[in-house]
Coordinates of C-alpha atoms in Angstrom, one line a residue:
M1 CA -0.3 0.1 0.0
A2 CA 1.0 3.5 -1.2
S3 CA 2.5 5.4 1.7
A4 CA 0.0 9.0 2.0
I5 CA 2.9 10.9 5.1
K6 CA 6.2 9.3 5.5
F7 CA 8.8 10.9 8.3
E8 CA 12.3 10.0 7.4
H9 CA 15.0 11.0 10.0
V10 CA 13.1 14.7 11.1
K11 CA 14.5 16.1 13.4
K12 CA 12.5 19.9 15.0
T13 CA 14.4 22.0 17.5
F14 CA 13.5 25.0 19.5
A15 CA 16.0 27.0 20.8
D16 CA 18.7 24.2 22.1
K17 CA 16.4 22.1 22.6
I18 CA 15.0 18.6 20.3
V19 CA 11.5 17.8 20.3
V20 CA 11.6 15.5 17.9
N21 CA 14.0 13.5 17.3
D22 CA 14.8 11.2 14.0
L23 CA 11.6 10.2 13.5
N24 CA 11.0 7.7 11.3
L25 CA 7.1 6.8 10.5
D26 CA 5.1 5.4 7.5
I27 CA 1.1 6.0 7.7
Q28 CA -0.1 4.4 4.4
Q29 CA -3.4 5.5 2.9
G30 CA -6.9 5.1 4.4
E31 CA -5.5 3.9 7.1
L32 CA -7.1 5.6 10.7
F33 CA -3.3 6.0 12.7
V34 CA -3.2 7.4 15.9
L35 CA 0.1 9.3 17.7
V36 CA -0.3 8.8 21.2
G37 CA 2.3 10.5 24.2
N38 CA 2.8 12.3 27.7
S39 CA 2.5 16.0 27.4
G40 CA 6.0 17.4 25.8
S41 CA 6.4 13.5 23.8
G42 CA 6.9 16.2 19.7
K43 CA 3.8 14.8 18.9
T44 CA 2.1 18.2 18.2
T45 CA 5.4 19.4 16.6
S46 CA 5.1 16.1 14.6
I47 CA 1.5 16.5 13.1
K48 CA 2.1 20.9 12.8
M49 CA 5.4 19.6 10.3
I50 CA 3.1 18.3 8.0
N51 CA 1.5 20.5 7.1
R52 CA 4.6 23.1 7.1
L53 CA 3.3 24.8 10.3
E54 CA 6.2 24.5 11.8
D55 CA 9.2 23.0 9.1
P56 CA 12.1 20.6 9.9
N57 CA 15.4 21.4 10.9
A58 CA 16.9 18.2 9.8
G59 CA 15.2 14.7 7.7
Q60 CA 11.6 15.4 5.0
I61 CA 8.3 14.6 5.0
L62 CA 6.3 13.3 2.3
V63 CA 2.7 13.6 1.5
N64 CA 1.5 10.9 -0.7
E65 CA 5.3 10.0 -2.2
R66 CA 6.4 13.4 -2.2
P67 CA 8.6 15.7 -0.2
T68 CA 6.4 18.6 1.2
T69 CA 8.8 21.2 -0.3
A70 CA 8.1 20.6 -3.0
Y71 CA 5.0 22.0 -3.0
D72 CA 3.0 25.1 -2.8
V73 CA 2.0 25.4 0.8
Q74 CA -1.3 27.1 0.4
K75 CA -1.8 23.6 -2.3
L76 CA -0.8 21.8 0.9
R77 CA -2.8 22.8 3.4
W78 CA -5.8 22.3 1.2
K79 CA -5.7 18.6 0.6
I80 CA -5.0 18.3 4.6
G81 CA -7.8 18.7 6.7
Y82 CA -7.0 19.8 10.1
V83 CA -9.0 19.9 13.5
L84 CA -7.4 21.3 16.3
Q85 CA -8.9 21.2 20.2
Q86 CA -9.7 25.2 19.6
I87 CA -11.9 24.8 17.4
A88 CA -11.9 28.4 16.1
L89 CA -15.2 28.4 13.9
F90 CA -15.6 32.2 12.6
P91 CA -18.1 33.7 15.5
N92 CA -19.7 35.7 12.0
M93 CA -20.5 33.2 9.9
T94 CA -23.5 30.2 9.6
V95 CA -22.6 27.1 10.5
A96 CA -23.4 26.5 6.6
Q97 CA -20.9 28.6 5.9
N98 CA -18.0 27.5 8.2
I99 CA -18.8 23.9 6.5
T100 CA -18.4 25.3 3.4
L101 CA -15.3 28.2 4.0
I102 CA -12.8 26.2 2.1
P103 CA -14.9 24.7 -1.4
E104 CA -16.2 28.6 -1.0
I105 CA -11.9 29.5 -1.1
Q106 CA -10.9 27.2 -3.5
G107 CA -14.0 27.8 -6.0
V108 CA -15.7 24.7 -6.2
N109 CA -18.6 24.2 -8.7
G110 CA -21.3 23.4 -7.2
N111 CA -24.3 24.2 -4.6
L112 CA -22.6 24.7 -1.2
E113 CA -25.6 25.5 0.6
K114 CA -26.8 21.3 -0.6
L115 CA -23.0 20.0 0.5
A116 CA -23.5 21.5 3.7
A117 CA -26.8 19.9 4.3
Q118 CA -25.7 16.3 3.4
L119 CA -22.7 17.0 5.5
L120 CA -24.9 17.8 8.6
Q121 CA -27.0 14.9 8.5
K122 CA -23.8 12.6 8.6
V123 CA -22.9 14.1 11.8
G124 CA -26.7 13.6 12.9
L125 CA -27.2 17.6 12.7
N126 CA -30.9 18.5 11.4
P127 CA -29.6 21.0 8.4
Q128 CA -32.9 23.0 8.3
E129 CA -32.7 23.7 12.5
Y130 CA -28.4 24.4 12.7
A131 CA -27.6 25.3 9.0
Q132 CA -28.2 29.3 10.1
R133 CA -27.4 28.6 13.5
Y134 CA -24.1 30.5 15.0
P135 CA -21.5 29.5 16.5
H136 CA -22.3 30.4 19.6
E137 CA -25.5 28.9 19.8
L138 CA -23.5 25.1 19.7
S139 CA -22.8 23.0 23.0
G140 CA -19.2 21.9 22.7
G141 CA -19.6 18.5 21.4
E142 CA -22.3 20.5 18.5
Q143 CA -19.1 23.2 17.7
Q144 CA -16.6 19.9 17.4
R145 CA -18.4 18.4 14.8
I146 CA -19.0 21.8 12.9
G147 CA -15.2 22.2 13.1
I148 CA -14.6 18.5 11.8
L149 CA -17.2 19.2 8.7
R150 CA -14.8 22.5 7.3
A151 CA -12.2 20.0 7.6
I152 CA -13.6 17.7 5.0
A153 CA -16.0 19.6 3.4
S154 CA -13.4 19.8 0.3
K155 CA -12.4 16.6 0.8
P156 CA -9.1 16.2 1.6
P157 CA -7.4 13.4 1.3
I158 CA -5.7 13.4 4.4
V159 CA -7.1 14.7 8.1
L160 CA -4.9 15.9 10.9
M161 CA -7.0 15.8 14.2
D162 CA -4.2 17.8 17.4
E163 CA -6.7 16.7 20.6
P164 CA -9.4 17.4 19.4
F165 CA -11.9 16.1 21.9
S166 CA -9.9 17.1 24.5
A167 CA -11.2 19.4 26.3
L168 CA -15.3 17.9 26.1
D169 CA -17.1 16.6 28.3
P170 CA -17.1 12.1 28.4
L171 CA -20.4 11.5 27.1
S172 CA -19.5 14.1 24.4
R173 CA -16.1 13.0 23.5
A174 CA -17.3 8.8 23.2
N175 CA -20.0 10.5 20.6
L176 CA -17.6 12.1 18.6
Q177 CA -15.0 8.6 18.4
E178 CA -18.2 7.4 17.1
L179 CA -18.3 10.0 14.7
V180 CA -14.2 9.7 13.5
V181 CA -15.0 6.2 13.3
D182 CA -17.7 6.5 10.9
L183 CA -16.9 8.6 9.2
H184 CA -13.1 7.2 7.9
E185 CA -15.1 4.0 7.3
Q186 CA -17.4 6.0 4.5
L187 CA -14.3 7.9 3.6
H188 CA -11.4 5.6 2.9
N189 CA -9.4 8.9 3.9
T190 CA -5.8 9.0 6.0
I191 CA -6.6 10.5 9.1
L192 CA -3.8 10.8 12.0
F193 CA -4.7 11.4 15.3
V194 CA -3.0 13.1 18.3
T195 CA -4.3 12.1 21.5
H196 CA -2.5 11.9 25.2
D197 CA -5.5 9.3 26.4
M198 CA -4.3 5.3 26.1
N199 CA -8.4 4.3 25.9
E200 CA -8.9 6.8 23.0
A201 CA -6.3 5.6 20.9
L202 CA -6.8 2.0 21.9
H203 CA -10.7 2.5 20.5
L204 CA -9.7 4.5 17.8
A205 CA -6.3 3.3 15.5
D206 CA -5.5 0.7 13.0
R207 CA -2.3 1.4 14.1
I208 CA -0.9 3.5 16.8
G209 CA 2.7 4.7 17.2
I210 CA 4.1 5.5 20.8
M211 CA 6.1 9.6 21.6
K212 CA 8.4 9.5 24.5
D213 CA 10.7 13.0 24.6
G214 CA 10.4 13.3 21.1
Q215 CA 11.5 9.6 20.4
L216 CA 9.1 7.3 18.5
L217 CA 9.3 4.0 21.1
Q218 CA 7.0 1.6 19.0
V219 CA 4.5 1.5 15.8
D220 CA 2.0 -1.4 16.2
Q221 CA -1.4 -2.4 16.3
P222 CA -3.5 -1.7 19.0
E223 CA -3.2 -6.0 20.7
E224 CA 0.3 -6.3 19.4
I225 CA 1.2 -3.2 21.2
L226 CA -0.2 -4.7 24.7
R227 CA 1.1 -8.3 24.6
H228 CA 4.5 -6.9 23.4
P229 CA 5.5 -3.8 24.7
A230 CA 8.6 -2.6 23.3
N231 CA 9.2 -1.3 26.7
N232 CA 8.4 -0.4 30.3
F233 CA 7.1 3.0 29.1
V234 CA 5.0 1.8 26.8
R235 CA 3.8 -1.7 28.7
D236 CA 3.4 1.0 31.9
F237 CA 1.3 3.6 29.2
F238 CA -1.1 1.0 28.4
R239 CA -1.6 -0.3 31.6
G240 CA -3.7 1.4 33.6
S241 CA -6.4 1.1 29.7
I242 CA -7.4 -2.2 29.9
G243 CA -8.0 -4.2 32.8
S244 CA -7.6 -1.8 35.7
N245 CA -11.2 -1.3 36.6
L246 CA -12.1 -4.7 35.3
Y247 CA -15.7 -4.4 35.0
E248 CA -16.1 -0.2 33.2
T249 CA -13.4 -2.4 30.5
T250 CA -15.7 -2.3 27.5
L251 CA -16.3 -5.0 25.0
K252 CA -14.4 -3.6 22.7
Q253 CA -11.5 -3.4 24.5
A254 CA -11.2 -6.5 25.8
A255 CA -11.4 -8.0 22.5
L256 CA -8.0 -6.6 21.4
L257 CA -6.6 -9.5 23.7
T258 CA -9.5 -12.2 23.5
K259 CA -11.3 -12.4 20.2
F260 CA -14.7 -13.2 20.3
K261 CA -16.0 -16.6 20.1
Q262 CA -17.6 -17.9 16.2
A263 CA -21.5 -18.1 16.3
E264 CA -22.7 -20.9 14.0
S265 CA -25.3 -18.8 11.8
G266 CA -28.5 -21.8 12.9
S267 CA -28.1 -20.0 17.0
L268 CA -28.0 -16.7 16.2
A269 CA -32.1 -16.2 16.0
T270 CA -32.0 -17.4 19.6
M271 CA -28.7 -15.8 21.4
P272 CA -29.1 -12.7 23.6
L273 CA -27.4 -9.7 22.4
I274 CA -24.7 -7.3 23.7
N275 CA -23.5 -4.0 21.9
V276 CA -19.6 -4.7 21.5
E277 CA -19.9 -0.8 23.6
E278 CA -21.4 -2.1 26.9
T279 CA -19.2 -3.1 29.7
I280 CA -17.9 -6.4 31.1
A281 CA -20.5 -5.8 33.6
K282 CA -23.6 -5.9 31.6
L283 CA -21.6 -9.3 29.6
L284 CA -21.7 -10.7 33.6
T285 CA -25.3 -9.8 34.2
L286 CA -26.3 -10.9 30.5
L287 CA -24.2 -14.2 31.5
S288 CA -25.7 -14.8 34.7
G289 CA -29.2 -16.4 33.3
Q290 CA -27.3 -17.5 29.6
N291 CA -25.0 -19.6 28.4
E292 CA -23.7 -17.6 25.6
V293 CA -24.4 -14.2 24.3
L294 CA -23.7 -12.7 20.5
V295 CA -22.1 -9.7 20.2
Q296 CA -23.0 -6.9 17.6
N297 CA -21.9 -3.8 16.3
S298 CA -24.2 -1.1 16.9
S299 CA -25.2 -1.5 12.6
G300 CA -25.9 -4.1 13.9
D301 CA -23.4 -6.8 12.2
F302 CA -22.4 -9.9 13.8
L303 CA -18.9 -9.8 16.2
G304 CA -19.1 -13.4 17.7
L305 CA -20.2 -14.5 20.8
V306 CA -18.9 -14.6 24.3
D307 CA -19.6 -17.2 27.5
R308 CA -18.1 -17.6 30.2
Q309 CA -15.1 -19.8 29.6
W310 CA -14.3 -16.3 27.1
L311 CA -14.6 -14.7 29.8
V312 CA -12.1 -16.9 31.9
T313 CA -9.6 -16.6 29.3
Y314 CA -9.5 -12.8 29.5
L315 CA -8.9 -12.4 32.8
N316 CA -5.9 -14.8 32.3
N317 CA -4.8 -11.7 29.5
I318 CA -5.3 -9.3 32.2
N319 CA -3.1 -10.9 34.6
S320 CA -0.5 -11.9 31.8
L321 CA 0.2 -7.9 31.6
K322 CA 0.0 -7.4 35.1

């Protein structure tokens, strides 16, 4: 698969401090890649170098296999959507105007009002109710939804998301995480998502990269990082995200360690159901009166089944991480 974003021996310093040190990373087209690390790890600086808000002191970054320095800066940024924690919607513009700002600047032909309405529907906001509102009339979660729509309105092949949900309440954050996953599945774009929240990383990522003190420590799929952390820092960083509160761990998180069992098609009609976003606590309640429970996602797709033996295996895997 072709690279969407590639860092080659990238180094960034501010004054005498090395912020990013010899970063080598290949993010593939269509991937939802999460870059995670503590404050000061270099993850935000790394994302800023992609659209040239910062330039590296050494090495190079390629976008669609072409060095970023070979692009006109404005044209490069038009290829890349950008979502920040500080949403920065234009207060004097309506929701629809904020969403369609980039396509309008680019001179995109077509009905921009219709485009705004279609995008609002994608994120569960009624266009008739929201299109003509102003940012101050929206909740924080609604504003961030509009920020995401503004970033994808021109259909950029790459979207950068820098701690976009860290200021939101837990419910809004969970809803927007699902929105990101759904939009990624619909649009097949490349997303680089930056966070310090391990649960968020595990929930979203096709692959995860862990940074510390400007260095990339490990890159792999979530389950591989959980099972085979590169060092003690990675192990400790992830330990709290799986199993620290067994009853609040979701089935989706648990499946990173213990895969669901296959279900025979003939038994599906009579088997009780549980959503993959439900917790181990909810599963225990169901298993108290049932031998097996069928797991499905929010779209109603069957993901497999869980039983008491699955739960025992999961607990053994949890203990092996500690």
